[in-house]
């Protein structure tokens, strides 16, 4: 969607009520979008992936002549959420890090405050959203390993804190992995893992203690990836000769390890742009039906997966579409 050339960012030029009155034809009086995005880093900081999303949303909003107001709010009771929404400091809100039960979404829906979501849950069905098919991607990773002859496949998820708080992508990823393993008749073994290198080493230790015959794993934890590799090296497991690793990860993470990670890309830029596009659509046409965009990127084959060295067979199928 191309920016509307009428939007210059100047309220006077765009017909806005500078006192904060009724929304303009283009959708609002502040010409500012809100981004609700709680930090997910282990120290309460924004991760590299989150910073990429923030930058992507800000860049996309600027092309429409909108400023961006960032709030770290994880709940509707957070003061910054109350100020942003209660005082109508923004024309519309983009909500991220959606949880299975998310009171921010519930509050916005009840208040009829314009919002879209990057992520989804039951509460977002009446709003527009864009999301990644985490369940499908995790299942595709399992199938890729199975095609290579692997049968002992572990799953490395995000941290216990994020999982217990109901973060949707962590639950969807586990769902996809578990269902794929069940279809193959293979025992599922899933692990929660902190978002840091030390946790990656520790989770690999637990995996091999639980089942020394493990030959592969699927991961959704980018930040722990270096630690997983270090743990494999410490145990004398070469990737991919002795152990295959595949995951869902942004390319900077996938390409910084050696060998580079076979992975489904997290398209932060595309998701950010789509989220802003949906927000502008909502502001310009508040009565239109919500749109739901589910992205299903292909797995990029790199160097971290190979045939299972203990398998008696297994064909590599390179032509699979998630």
Short mmCIF file of C-alpha atoms in Angstrom, two decimals:
data_model
loop_
_atom_site.label_atom_id
_atom_site.label_comp_id
_atom_site.label_asym_id
_atom_site.label_seq_id
_atom_site.Cartn_x
_atom_site.Cartn_y
_atom_site.Cartn_z
CA UNK A 1 0.00 0.00 0.00
CA UNK A 2 1.48 3.35 -1.02
CA UNK A 3 1.44 6.35 1.35
CA UNK A 4 -1.29 8.91 0.77
CA UNK A 5 0.46 12.02 -0.62
CA UNK A 6 -2.05 14.19 1.24
CA UNK A 7 -0.40 13.24 4.52
CA UNK A 8 2.47 15.57 5.24
CA UNK A 9 2.47 15.24 9.02
CA UNK A 10 1.16 18.80 9.39
CA UNK A 11 -2.28 18.74 11.10
CA UNK A 12 -3.29 21.95 9.41
CA UNK A 13 -2.50 20.59 5.95
CA UNK A 14 -4.24 17.27 6.53
CA UNK A 15 -7.44 18.72 7.92
CA UNK A 16 -6.91 17.60 11.49
CA UNK A 17 -8.54 19.14 14.50
CA UNK A 18 -5.40 20.30 16.31
CA UNK A 19 -7.26 20.38 19.63
CA UNK A 20 -7.67 16.60 19.56
CA UNK A 21 -11.25 16.41 18.27
CA UNK A 22 -12.83 13.84 15.97
CA UNK A 23 -10.56 11.78 13.72
CA UNK A 24 -9.82 13.13 10.29
CA UNK A 25 -10.65 11.34 7.06
CA UNK A 26 -7.12 9.88 7.20
CA UNK A 27 -7.78 8.68 10.72
CA UNK A 28 -6.83 10.71 13.77
CA UNK A 29 -5.83 14.00 15.33
CA UNK A 30 -2.32 13.33 16.56
CA UNK A 31 -0.72 11.81 13.46
CA UNK A 32 1.06 9.47 15.84
CA UNK A 33 0.82 5.69 16.14
CA UNK A 34 1.37 3.84 19.38
CA UNK A 35 3.43 0.65 19.67
CA UNK A 36 2.78 -1.54 22.70
CA UNK A 37 5.87 -3.73 22.93
CA UNK A 38 7.12 -5.13 26.27
CA UNK A 39 10.83 -6.02 26.36
CA UNK A 40 11.53 -9.76 26.24
CA UNK A 41 15.24 -9.76 27.06
CA UNK A 42 16.51 -11.59 30.19
CA UNK A 43 17.45 -8.30 31.84
CA UNK A 44 14.22 -6.53 30.93
CA UNK A 45 15.80 -5.09 27.81
CA UNK A 46 14.76 -5.23 24.18
CA UNK A 47 16.33 -8.07 22.23
CA UNK A 48 18.01 -7.56 18.87
CA UNK A 49 14.99 -9.03 17.12
CA UNK A 50 12.67 -6.65 18.99
CA UNK A 51 14.79 -3.65 18.05
CA UNK A 52 14.49 -4.72 14.41
CA UNK A 53 10.71 -4.70 14.74
CA UNK A 54 10.70 -1.27 16.43
CA UNK A 55 12.85 0.15 13.66
CA UNK A 56 10.68 -1.45 11.01
CA UNK A 57 7.45 -0.05 12.47
CA UNK A 58 8.95 3.43 12.87
CA UNK A 59 10.22 3.43 9.28
CA UNK A 60 6.89 2.22 7.87
CA UNK A 61 4.93 4.76 9.92
CA UNK A 62 7.17 7.59 8.74
CA UNK A 63 6.35 6.79 5.12
CA UNK A 64 2.73 7.63 5.92
CA UNK A 65 3.77 10.81 7.74
CA UNK A 66 3.15 9.34 11.19
CA UNK A 67 5.34 9.54 14.28
CA UNK A 68 5.71 6.55 16.60
CA UNK A 69 5.20 6.48 20.37
CA UNK A 70 6.70 3.38 22.02
CA UNK A 71 5.32 1.92 25.24
CA UNK A 72 6.84 -1.10 27.05
CA UNK A 73 3.42 -1.97 28.46
CA UNK A 74 2.78 -5.65 29.02
CA UNK A 75 -0.59 -5.15 30.74
CA UNK A 76 -3.42 -2.65 30.56
CA UNK A 77 -2.64 -1.51 34.11
CA UNK A 78 0.79 -0.16 33.14
CA UNK A 79 0.90 3.65 33.52
CA UNK A 80 2.29 4.14 30.00
CA UNK A 81 -0.63 2.16 28.54
CA UNK A 82 -3.09 4.27 30.51
CA UNK A 83 -1.49 7.50 29.32
CA UNK A 84 -1.26 6.42 25.69
CA UNK A 85 -4.82 5.11 25.42
CA UNK A 86 -6.69 6.93 28.18
CA UNK A 87 -5.39 10.33 27.11
CA UNK A 88 -5.65 9.41 23.41
CA UNK A 89 -2.09 10.45 22.72
CA UNK A 90 -2.12 8.37 19.54
CA UNK A 91 -4.56 7.77 16.69
CA UNK A 92 -4.20 4.00 16.80
CA UNK A 93 -2.18 1.29 18.50
CA UNK A 94 -0.12 -1.63 17.23
CA UNK A 95 0.07 -4.37 19.86
CA UNK A 96 2.99 -6.82 19.96
CA UNK A 97 4.09 -9.78 22.08
CA UNK A 98 0.50 -10.99 22.16
CA UNK A 99 -0.27 -13.44 24.96
CA UNK A 100 -2.97 -16.10 24.94
CA UNK A 101 -4.91 -14.01 27.43
CA UNK A 102 -3.99 -10.38 26.91
CA UNK A 103 -5.81 -7.66 28.85
CA UNK A 104 -4.33 -4.95 26.61
CA UNK A 105 -6.25 -6.39 23.66
CA UNK A 106 -9.41 -6.77 25.76
CA UNK A 107 -9.19 -3.17 26.96
CA UNK A 108 -8.67 -1.76 23.46
CA UNK A 109 -11.56 -3.79 22.06
CA UNK A 110 -13.96 -2.72 24.82
CA UNK A 111 -12.93 0.91 24.43
CA UNK A 112 -13.35 0.70 20.63
CA UNK A 113 -9.86 2.14 20.35
CA UNK A 114 -8.34 1.57 16.88
CA UNK A 115 -5.72 -1.17 17.04
CA UNK A 116 -4.09 -3.94 15.07
CA UNK A 117 -1.90 -6.77 16.29
CA UNK A 118 1.40 -8.27 15.25
CA UNK A 119 0.56 -11.68 16.66
CA UNK A 120 -2.85 -13.07 17.51
CA UNK A 121 -5.13 -14.67 20.07
CA UNK A 122 -8.87 -15.15 20.43
CA UNK A 123 -9.30 -11.49 21.32
CA UNK A 124 -7.77 -10.25 18.08
CA UNK A 125 -10.18 -12.03 15.74
CA UNK A 126 -12.34 -8.90 15.42
CA UNK A 127 -9.28 -6.79 14.64
CA UNK A 128 -6.73 -6.90 11.86
CA UNK A 129 -3.52 -8.79 12.54
CA UNK A 130 -0.36 -10.11 10.90
CA UNK A 131 1.46 -13.12 12.30
CA UNK A 132 3.96 -15.82 11.50
CA UNK A 133 2.73 -19.41 11.23
CA UNK A 134 4.84 -20.58 14.16
CA UNK A 135 3.00 -23.90 14.46
CA UNK A 136 3.43 -24.64 10.77
CA UNK A 137 7.08 -23.61 10.81
CA UNK A 138 7.91 -25.83 13.79
CA UNK A 139 6.12 -28.74 12.11
CA UNK A 140 8.05 -28.09 8.90
CA UNK A 141 11.34 -28.16 10.81
CA UNK A 142 10.43 -31.54 12.31
CA UNK A 143 9.50 -32.90 8.88
CA UNK A 144 12.78 -31.66 7.42
CA UNK A 145 14.73 -33.57 10.08
CA UNK A 146 12.57 -36.66 9.64
CA UNK A 147 13.23 -36.58 5.90
CA UNK A 148 16.92 -36.72 6.77
CA UNK A 149 16.38 -39.87 8.82
CA UNK A 150 16.31 -38.30 12.29
CA UNK A 151 13.99 -39.86 14.86
CA UNK A 152 15.36 -38.49 18.14
CA UNK A 153 14.37 -34.85 17.76
CA UNK A 154 14.26 -32.42 20.71
CA UNK A 155 12.57 -29.01 20.81
CA UNK A 156 14.15 -25.92 22.40
CA UNK A 157 11.55 -23.28 23.19
CA UNK A 158 11.76 -19.83 24.79
CA UNK A 159 12.17 -19.13 28.51
CA UNK A 160 9.93 -20.44 31.25
CA UNK A 161 8.97 -16.86 32.12
CA UNK A 162 7.75 -16.10 28.59
CA UNK A 163 6.01 -19.45 28.21
CA UNK A 164 4.21 -19.24 31.56
CA UNK A 165 3.09 -15.68 30.81
CA UNK A 166 1.26 -17.04 27.78
CA UNK A 167 3.32 -15.67 24.88
CA UNK A 168 1.51 -16.95 21.82
CA UNK A 169 4.47 -17.83 19.60
CA UNK A 170 6.00 -20.07 22.29
CA UNK A 171 2.77 -22.04 22.65
CA UNK A 172 2.11 -22.22 18.91
CA UNK A 173 5.63 -23.47 18.25
CA UNK A 174 5.27 -26.20 20.86
CA UNK A 175 1.90 -27.16 19.39
CA UNK A 176 3.33 -27.52 15.89
CA UNK A 177 6.32 -29.55 17.09
CA UNK A 178 4.22 -31.86 19.25
CA UNK A 179 1.64 -32.53 16.54
CA UNK A 180 4.32 -33.21 13.92
CA UNK A 181 6.11 -35.65 16.22
CA UNK A 182 2.83 -37.43 16.97
CA UNK A 183 2.07 -37.84 13.26
CA UNK A 184 5.48 -39.44 12.80
CA UNK A 185 4.98 -41.70 15.81
CA UNK A 186 8.02 -40.22 17.55
CA UNK A 187 8.28 -39.33 21.24
CA UNK A 188 8.28 -35.56 21.74
CA UNK A 189 10.75 -33.99 24.19
CA UNK A 190 10.39 -30.24 24.61
CA UNK A 191 12.53 -27.93 26.73
CA UNK A 192 12.17 -24.37 27.95
CA UNK A 193 15.36 -22.34 27.70
CA UNK A 194 16.45 -18.90 28.80
CA UNK A 195 17.31 -16.35 26.13
CA UNK A 196 21.08 -16.37 26.58
CA UNK A 197 24.20 -18.34 25.72
CA UNK A 198 24.60 -20.02 29.13
CA UNK A 199 21.02 -21.29 29.00
CA UNK A 200 21.68 -22.71 25.55
CA UNK A 201 24.62 -24.72 26.87
CA UNK A 202 22.56 -25.88 29.85
CA UNK A 203 19.58 -27.01 27.77
CA UNK A 204 21.83 -29.03 25.45
CA UNK A 205 23.27 -30.73 28.54
CA UNK A 206 19.76 -31.66 29.71
CA UNK A 207 18.79 -32.94 26.28
CA UNK A 208 21.73 -35.32 26.07
CA UNK A 209 21.32 -36.43 29.67
CA UNK A 210 17.68 -37.30 29.04
CA UNK A 211 18.43 -39.11 25.78
CA UNK A 212 22.06 -39.56 24.68
CA UNK A 213 20.74 -40.90 21.36
CA UNK A 214 19.35 -37.48 20.40
CA UNK A 215 20.65 -36.57 16.95
CA UNK A 216 18.84 -33.31 16.22
CA UNK A 217 16.79 -30.47 17.58
CA UNK A 218 14.35 -27.77 16.51
CA UNK A 219 14.81 -24.39 18.17
CA UNK A 220 12.75 -21.21 18.42
CA UNK A 221 15.30 -19.57 20.70
CA UNK A 222 17.71 -17.45 18.69
CA UNK A 223 19.52 -15.98 21.66
CA UNK A 224 20.45 -19.41 23.03
CA UNK A 225 21.73 -20.73 19.69
CA UNK A 226 25.42 -19.99 20.30
CA UNK A 227 25.18 -21.81 23.62
CA UNK A 228 23.59 -24.84 21.98
CA UNK A 229 26.47 -25.01 19.51
CA UNK A 230 29.01 -24.66 22.32
CA UNK A 231 27.36 -27.49 24.22
CA UNK A 232 27.50 -29.74 21.18
CA UNK A 233 31.20 -28.97 20.72
CA UNK A 234 31.89 -29.77 24.37
CA UNK A 235 30.22 -33.16 23.89
CA UNK A 236 32.19 -33.86 20.74
CA UNK A 237 29.15 -33.61 18.46
CA UNK A 238 29.98 -32.02 15.11
CA UNK A 239 27.24 -30.15 13.24
CA UNK A 240 25.84 -31.52 10.97
CA UNK A 241 27.91 -34.74 10.86
CA UNK A 242 26.77 -35.96 14.30
CA UNK A 243 23.93 -33.60 15.15
CA UNK A 244 21.53 -31.46 13.09
CA UNK A 245 20.01 -28.17 14.21
CA UNK A 246 17.13 -26.35 12.52
CA UNK A 247 14.95 -23.53 13.74
CA UNK A 248 12.89 -20.40 13.35
CA UNK A 249 15.29 -17.46 13.41
CA UNK A 250 16.08 -14.13 11.81
CA UNK A 251 18.93 -14.31 9.32
CA UNK A 252 21.44 -12.33 11.46
CA UNK A 253 21.19 -15.02 14.16
CA UNK A 254 21.13 -17.90 11.68
CA UNK A 255 24.21 -16.62 9.86
CA UNK A 256 26.37 -15.76 12.86
CA UNK A 257 26.93 -19.38 13.92
CA UNK A 258 29.22 -21.89 12.20
CA UNK A 259 27.93 -23.83 10.39
CA UNK A 260 25.12 -21.44 9.51
CA UNK A 261 21.67 -22.45 10.71
CA UNK A 262 19.07 -24.00 8.44
CA UNK A 263 16.06 -21.93 9.45
CA UNK A 264 12.73 -20.38 8.62
CA UNK A 265 13.26 -16.63 8.49
CA UNK A 266 11.42 -14.26 10.83
CA UNK A 267 10.58 -11.47 8.36
CA UNK A 268 10.64 -8.55 10.81
CA UNK A 269 10.59 -5.94 8.07
CA UNK A 270 7.63 -7.44 6.23
CA UNK A 271 5.65 -7.97 9.42
CA UNK A 272 6.35 -4.40 10.56
CA UNK A 273 5.28 -2.90 7.23
CA UNK A 274 2.16 -5.04 7.10
CA UNK A 275 1.20 -4.09 10.65
CA UNK A 276 1.45 -0.39 9.81
CA UNK A 277 -0.44 -0.88 6.52
CA UNK A 278 -3.27 -2.59 8.42
CA UNK A 279 -3.28 0.22 10.98
CA UNK A 280 -3.61 2.90 8.32
CA UNK A 281 -6.40 0.91 6.65
CA UNK A 282 -8.19 0.76 10.00
CA UNK A 283 -7.88 4.51 10.52
CA UNK A 284 -9.00 5.44 7.02
CA UNK A 285 -11.84 2.89 6.81
CA UNK A 286 -12.96 2.15 10.37
CA UNK A 287 -16.02 0.26 9.17
CA UNK A 288 -14.15 -2.14 6.90
CA UNK A 289 -13.82 -5.84 7.72
CA UNK A 290 -10.61 -6.78 9.55
CA UNK A 291 -7.85 -8.47 7.56
CA UNK A 292 -5.77 -11.37 8.84
CA UNK A 293 -2.34 -11.97 7.29
CA UNK A 294 -0.56 -15.24 8.17
CA UNK A 295 2.98 -15.42 6.78
CA UNK A 296 4.49 -18.80 5.95
CA UNK A 297 8.13 -18.36 4.96
CA UNK A 298 10.09 -21.25 3.49
CA UNK A 299 12.93 -22.88 5.34
CA UNK A 300 16.29 -21.64 4.04
CA UNK A 301 18.63 -24.60 3.70
CA UNK A 302 22.07 -23.73 5.06
CA UNK A 303 24.71 -26.00 6.57
CA UNK A 304 23.45 -27.11 9.99
CA UNK A 305 21.36 -30.11 8.92
CA UNK A 306 22.39 -33.37 7.30
CA UNK A 307 21.47 -37.06 7.12
CA UNK A 308 21.27 -38.85 10.44
CA UNK A 309 24.50 -40.81 10.84
CA UNK A 310 22.70 -43.61 12.69
CA UNK A 311 19.75 -43.88 10.30
CA UNK A 312 19.32 -46.84 7.99
CA UNK A 313 17.62 -44.66 5.39
CA UNK A 314 15.71 -41.47 4.88
CA UNK A 315 15.41 -39.32 1.84
CA UNK A 316 16.06 -35.61 1.84
CA UNK A 317 13.06 -33.78 0.46
CA UNK A 318 14.09 -30.28 -0.49
CA UNK A 319 10.73 -29.33 -1.99
CA UNK A 320 8.48 -28.62 0.92
CA UNK A 321 6.28 -25.59 1.37
CA UNK A 322 5.02 -24.58 4.77
#
